[in-house]
Coordinates of C-alpha atoms in Angstrom, one line a residue:
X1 CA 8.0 -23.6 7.0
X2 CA 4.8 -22.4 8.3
X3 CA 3.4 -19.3 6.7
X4 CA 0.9 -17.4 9.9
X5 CA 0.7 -14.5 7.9
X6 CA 0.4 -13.2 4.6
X7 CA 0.2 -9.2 3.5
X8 CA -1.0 -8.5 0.1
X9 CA -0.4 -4.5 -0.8
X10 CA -2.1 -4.5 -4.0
X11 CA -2.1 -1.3 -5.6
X12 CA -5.7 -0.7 -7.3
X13 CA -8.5 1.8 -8.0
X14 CA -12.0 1.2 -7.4
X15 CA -14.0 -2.2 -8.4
X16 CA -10.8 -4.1 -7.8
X17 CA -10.7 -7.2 -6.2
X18 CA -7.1 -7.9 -6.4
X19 CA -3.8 -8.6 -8.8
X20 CA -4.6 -9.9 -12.3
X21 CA -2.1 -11.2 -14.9
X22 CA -0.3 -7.7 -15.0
X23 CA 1.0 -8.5 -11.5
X24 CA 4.6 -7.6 -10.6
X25 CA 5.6 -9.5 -7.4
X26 CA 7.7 -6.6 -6.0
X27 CA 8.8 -8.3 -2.7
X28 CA 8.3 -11.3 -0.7
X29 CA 10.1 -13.1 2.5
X30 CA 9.9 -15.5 5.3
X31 CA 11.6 -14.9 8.1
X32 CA 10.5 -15.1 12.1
X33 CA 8.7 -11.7 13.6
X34 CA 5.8 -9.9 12.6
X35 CA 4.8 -7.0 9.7
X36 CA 3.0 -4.2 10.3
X37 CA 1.0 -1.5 8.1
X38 CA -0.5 2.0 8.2
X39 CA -1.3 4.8 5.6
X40 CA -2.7 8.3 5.0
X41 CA -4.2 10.1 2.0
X42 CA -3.8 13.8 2.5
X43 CA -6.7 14.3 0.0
X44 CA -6.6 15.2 -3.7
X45 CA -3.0 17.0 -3.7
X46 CA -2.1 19.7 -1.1
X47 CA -0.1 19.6 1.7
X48 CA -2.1 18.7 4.4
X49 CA -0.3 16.9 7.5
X50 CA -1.3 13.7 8.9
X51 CA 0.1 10.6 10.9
X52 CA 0.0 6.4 11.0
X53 CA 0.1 4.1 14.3
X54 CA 2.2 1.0 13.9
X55 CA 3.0 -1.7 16.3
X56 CA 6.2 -2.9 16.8
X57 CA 7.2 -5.8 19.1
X58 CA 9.5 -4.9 21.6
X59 CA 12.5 -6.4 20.9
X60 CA 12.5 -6.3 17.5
X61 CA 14.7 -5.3 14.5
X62 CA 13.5 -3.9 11.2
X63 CA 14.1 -5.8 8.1
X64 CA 12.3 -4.0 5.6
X65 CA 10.5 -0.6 4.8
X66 CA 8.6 0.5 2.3
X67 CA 6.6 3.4 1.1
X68 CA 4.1 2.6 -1.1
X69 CA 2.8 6.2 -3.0
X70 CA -0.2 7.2 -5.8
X71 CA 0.6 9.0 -8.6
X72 CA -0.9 10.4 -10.4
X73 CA 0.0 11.3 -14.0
X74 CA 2.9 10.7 -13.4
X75 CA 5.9 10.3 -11.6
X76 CA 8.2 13.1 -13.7
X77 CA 8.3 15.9 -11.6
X78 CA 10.3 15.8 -8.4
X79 CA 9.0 16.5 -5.1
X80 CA 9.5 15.3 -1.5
X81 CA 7.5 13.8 1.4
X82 CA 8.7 14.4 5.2
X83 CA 8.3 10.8 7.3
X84 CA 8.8 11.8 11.1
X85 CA 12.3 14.1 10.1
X86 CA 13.3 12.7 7.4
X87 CA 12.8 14.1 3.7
X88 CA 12.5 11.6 1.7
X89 CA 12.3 12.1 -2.8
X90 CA 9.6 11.5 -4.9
X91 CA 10.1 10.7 -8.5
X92 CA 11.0 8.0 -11.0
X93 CA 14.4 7.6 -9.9
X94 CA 13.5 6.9 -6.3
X95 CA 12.2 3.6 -6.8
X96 CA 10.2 1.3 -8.9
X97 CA 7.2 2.9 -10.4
X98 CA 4.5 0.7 -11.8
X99 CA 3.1 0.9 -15.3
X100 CA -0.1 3.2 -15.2
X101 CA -3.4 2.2 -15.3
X102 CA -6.5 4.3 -15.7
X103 CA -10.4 3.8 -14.0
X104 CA -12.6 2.1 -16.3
X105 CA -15.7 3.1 -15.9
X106 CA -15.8 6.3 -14.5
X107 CA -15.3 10.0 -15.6
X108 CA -12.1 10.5 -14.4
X109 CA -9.7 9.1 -16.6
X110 CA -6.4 9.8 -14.6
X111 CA -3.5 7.2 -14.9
X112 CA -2.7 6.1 -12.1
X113 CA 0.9 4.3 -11.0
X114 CA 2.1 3.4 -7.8
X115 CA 6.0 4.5 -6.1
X116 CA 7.9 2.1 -4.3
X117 CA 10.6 3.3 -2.5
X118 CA 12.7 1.3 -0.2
X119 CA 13.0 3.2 3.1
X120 CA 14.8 1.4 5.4
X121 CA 17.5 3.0 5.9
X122 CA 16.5 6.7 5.7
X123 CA 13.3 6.7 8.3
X124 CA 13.5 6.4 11.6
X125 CA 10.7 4.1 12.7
X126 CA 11.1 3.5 16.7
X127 CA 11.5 -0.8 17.4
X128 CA 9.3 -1.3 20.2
X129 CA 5.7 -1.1 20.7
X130 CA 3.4 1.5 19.4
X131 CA 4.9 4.0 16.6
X132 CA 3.3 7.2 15.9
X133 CA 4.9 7.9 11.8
X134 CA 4.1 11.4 11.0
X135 CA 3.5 12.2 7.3
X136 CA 3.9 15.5 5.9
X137 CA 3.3 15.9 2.2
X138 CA 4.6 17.9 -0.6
X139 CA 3.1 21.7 0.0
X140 CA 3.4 22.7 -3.5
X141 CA 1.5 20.1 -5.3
X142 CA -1.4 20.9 -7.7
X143 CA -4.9 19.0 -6.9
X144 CA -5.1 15.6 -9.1
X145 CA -7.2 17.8 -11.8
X146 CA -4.2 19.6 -12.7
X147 CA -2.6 17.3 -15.3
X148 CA 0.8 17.6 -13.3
X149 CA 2.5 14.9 -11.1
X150 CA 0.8 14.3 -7.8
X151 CA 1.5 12.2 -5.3
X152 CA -0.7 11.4 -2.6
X153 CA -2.2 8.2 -1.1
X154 CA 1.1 6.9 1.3
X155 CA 1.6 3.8 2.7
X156 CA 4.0 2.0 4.7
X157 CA 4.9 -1.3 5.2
X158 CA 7.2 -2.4 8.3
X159 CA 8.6 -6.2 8.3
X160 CA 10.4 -6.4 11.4
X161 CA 12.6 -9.6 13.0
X162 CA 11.7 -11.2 16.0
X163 CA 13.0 -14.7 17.3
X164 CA 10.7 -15.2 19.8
X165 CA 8.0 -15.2 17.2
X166 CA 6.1 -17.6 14.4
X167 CA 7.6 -17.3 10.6
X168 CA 5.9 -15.3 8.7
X169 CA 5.1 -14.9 5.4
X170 CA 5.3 -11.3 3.6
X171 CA 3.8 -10.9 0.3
X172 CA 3.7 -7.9 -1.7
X173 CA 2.2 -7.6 -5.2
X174 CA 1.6 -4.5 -7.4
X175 CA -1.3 -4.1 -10.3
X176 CA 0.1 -3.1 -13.5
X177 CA -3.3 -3.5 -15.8
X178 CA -6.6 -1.2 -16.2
X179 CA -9.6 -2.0 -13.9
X180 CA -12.8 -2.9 -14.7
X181 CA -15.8 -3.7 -13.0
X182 CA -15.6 -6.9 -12.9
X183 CA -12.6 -9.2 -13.0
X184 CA -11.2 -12.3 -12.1
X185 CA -7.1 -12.3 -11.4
X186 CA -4.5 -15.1 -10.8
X187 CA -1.9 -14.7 -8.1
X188 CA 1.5 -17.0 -9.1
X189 CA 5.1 -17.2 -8.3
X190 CA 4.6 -16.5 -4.6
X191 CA 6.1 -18.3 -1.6
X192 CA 3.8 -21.1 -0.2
X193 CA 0.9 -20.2 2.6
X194 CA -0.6 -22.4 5.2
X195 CA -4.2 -20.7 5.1
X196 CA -4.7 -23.0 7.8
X197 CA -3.3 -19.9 10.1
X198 CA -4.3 -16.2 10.1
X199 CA -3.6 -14.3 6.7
X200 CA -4.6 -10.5 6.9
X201 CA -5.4 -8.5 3.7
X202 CA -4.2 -4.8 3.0
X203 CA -4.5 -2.9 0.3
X204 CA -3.3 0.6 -1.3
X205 CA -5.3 2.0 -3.4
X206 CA -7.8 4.8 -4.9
X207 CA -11.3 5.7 -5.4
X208 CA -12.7 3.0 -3.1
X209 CA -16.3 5.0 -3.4
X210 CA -20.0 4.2 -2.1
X211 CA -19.1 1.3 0.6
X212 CA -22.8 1.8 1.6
X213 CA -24.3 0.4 -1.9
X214 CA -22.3 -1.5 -4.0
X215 CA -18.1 -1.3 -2.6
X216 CA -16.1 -4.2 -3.7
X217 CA -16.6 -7.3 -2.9
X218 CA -13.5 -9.4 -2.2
X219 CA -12.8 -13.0 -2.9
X220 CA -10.1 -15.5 -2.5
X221 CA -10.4 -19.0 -4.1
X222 CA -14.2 -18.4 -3.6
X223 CA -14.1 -17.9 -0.3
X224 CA -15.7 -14.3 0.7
X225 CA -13.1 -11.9 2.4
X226 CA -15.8 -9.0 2.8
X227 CA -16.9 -5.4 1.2
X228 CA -14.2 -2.7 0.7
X229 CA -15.1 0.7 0.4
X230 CA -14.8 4.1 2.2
X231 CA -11.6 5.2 3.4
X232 CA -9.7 4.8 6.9
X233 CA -10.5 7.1 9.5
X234 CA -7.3 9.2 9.1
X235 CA -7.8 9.7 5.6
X236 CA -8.4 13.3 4.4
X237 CA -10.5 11.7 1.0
X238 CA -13.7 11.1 1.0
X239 CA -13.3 7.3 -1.0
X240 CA -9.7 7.3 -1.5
X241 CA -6.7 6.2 -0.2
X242 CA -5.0 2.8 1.6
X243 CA -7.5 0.5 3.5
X244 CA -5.8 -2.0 5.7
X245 CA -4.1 -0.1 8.7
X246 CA -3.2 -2.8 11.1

């Protein structure tokens, strides 16, 4: 098989290049049709509304969705996010939630985890062509000061089936360790990839500050993949939140 694309969602804070040895390889498939990504950060904690673009091939079917949310804290307290009309839980028992890990470093010393919530079923994600997903987050959330449970930073990943198209190869790997400033991680026990076609890069994170200096430079097997920093235009943070809508 012929891998033409690989995703990485690597869930990270900043001066992170990507998994190290606490890597959990949450989910991974090849199949023919295409994957497609978008996030939004409403900030750090309120409500505030916002919306993703993805494209979908016409023609297509889903295979797989998932939401991919910061916590902060933690993950104890329940609360819910709205996707297009759909309400859909945030806590522990809605998913997997990775171990924490804090910013070394810096001077805020958070934990942070990351939710992964399977949402296939539950969200209604229109098949064909350009999507428009809207996000609406929890209203009564504190700001990420607060000590409480805060959940912000969404993204969502869309695998969809196509037989008219290449196979494809989906990769998506979580961070389960502390950051540092710099470090050097191994990626195993992943399906194959033929970096002889197009692999794109995505990845959820937080506090990717001062793009305009120093960022985070990216490599893969020595090979340069570029500066991340900043935020995605639809991001309500000033540094923070996923980088890799596509």
């Amino acid at each position: 098989m012929i891998a033409t694309l690989r995703v990485l969602l690597i869930t990270v804070c900043a001066l992170i290049t990507v998994v190290s040895f606490g890597q959990l390889v949450y989910y991974q498939d090849i199949f023919r049709g295409g994957v497609t990504g978008g996030g939004y950060n409403s900030g750090y904690g309120g409500g505030f509304p916002g919306e993703i673009q993805l494209y979908i091939e016409p023609s297509s079917t889903i295979r797989k969705a998932l939401l991919f949310v910061g916590v902060y804290h933690s993950a104890e307290e329940v609360r819910n996010v709205v996707i297009n009309t759909t309400e859909v839980e945030l806590s522990n028992s809605s998913g997997y939630t990775s171990l924490p890990f804090s910013f070394a470093g810096t001077t805020f010393q958070a934990p942070l985890s990351s939710l992964i919530i399977d949402v296939t079923d539950v969200v209604a994600i229109t098949a064909s062509g350009l999507s428009t997903v809207n996000i609406q987050p929890p209203y009564d959330q504190p700001l990420v000061t607060s000590g409480n449970s805060v959940y912000i930073e969404y993204y969502l990943l869309v695998a969809y089936e196509n037989e008219n198209m290449e196979i494809i190869n989906v990769l998506a790997i979580l961070n389960e360790t502390n950051s540092a400033a710099q470090m050097n991680y191994s990626l195993a026990n992943f399906n194959p990839i033929d970096d002889s076609h197009p692999v794109g890069l995505a990845v959820h994170g937080s506090h990717f500050c001062n793009i305009d200096f120093d960022g985070s430079y990216v490599s893969v097997n020595d090979q340069l993949i570029g500066l991340i920093g900043g935020k995605d235009v639809n991001n309500v943070g000033a540094c923070s939140g996923p980088t890799g809508t596509f």
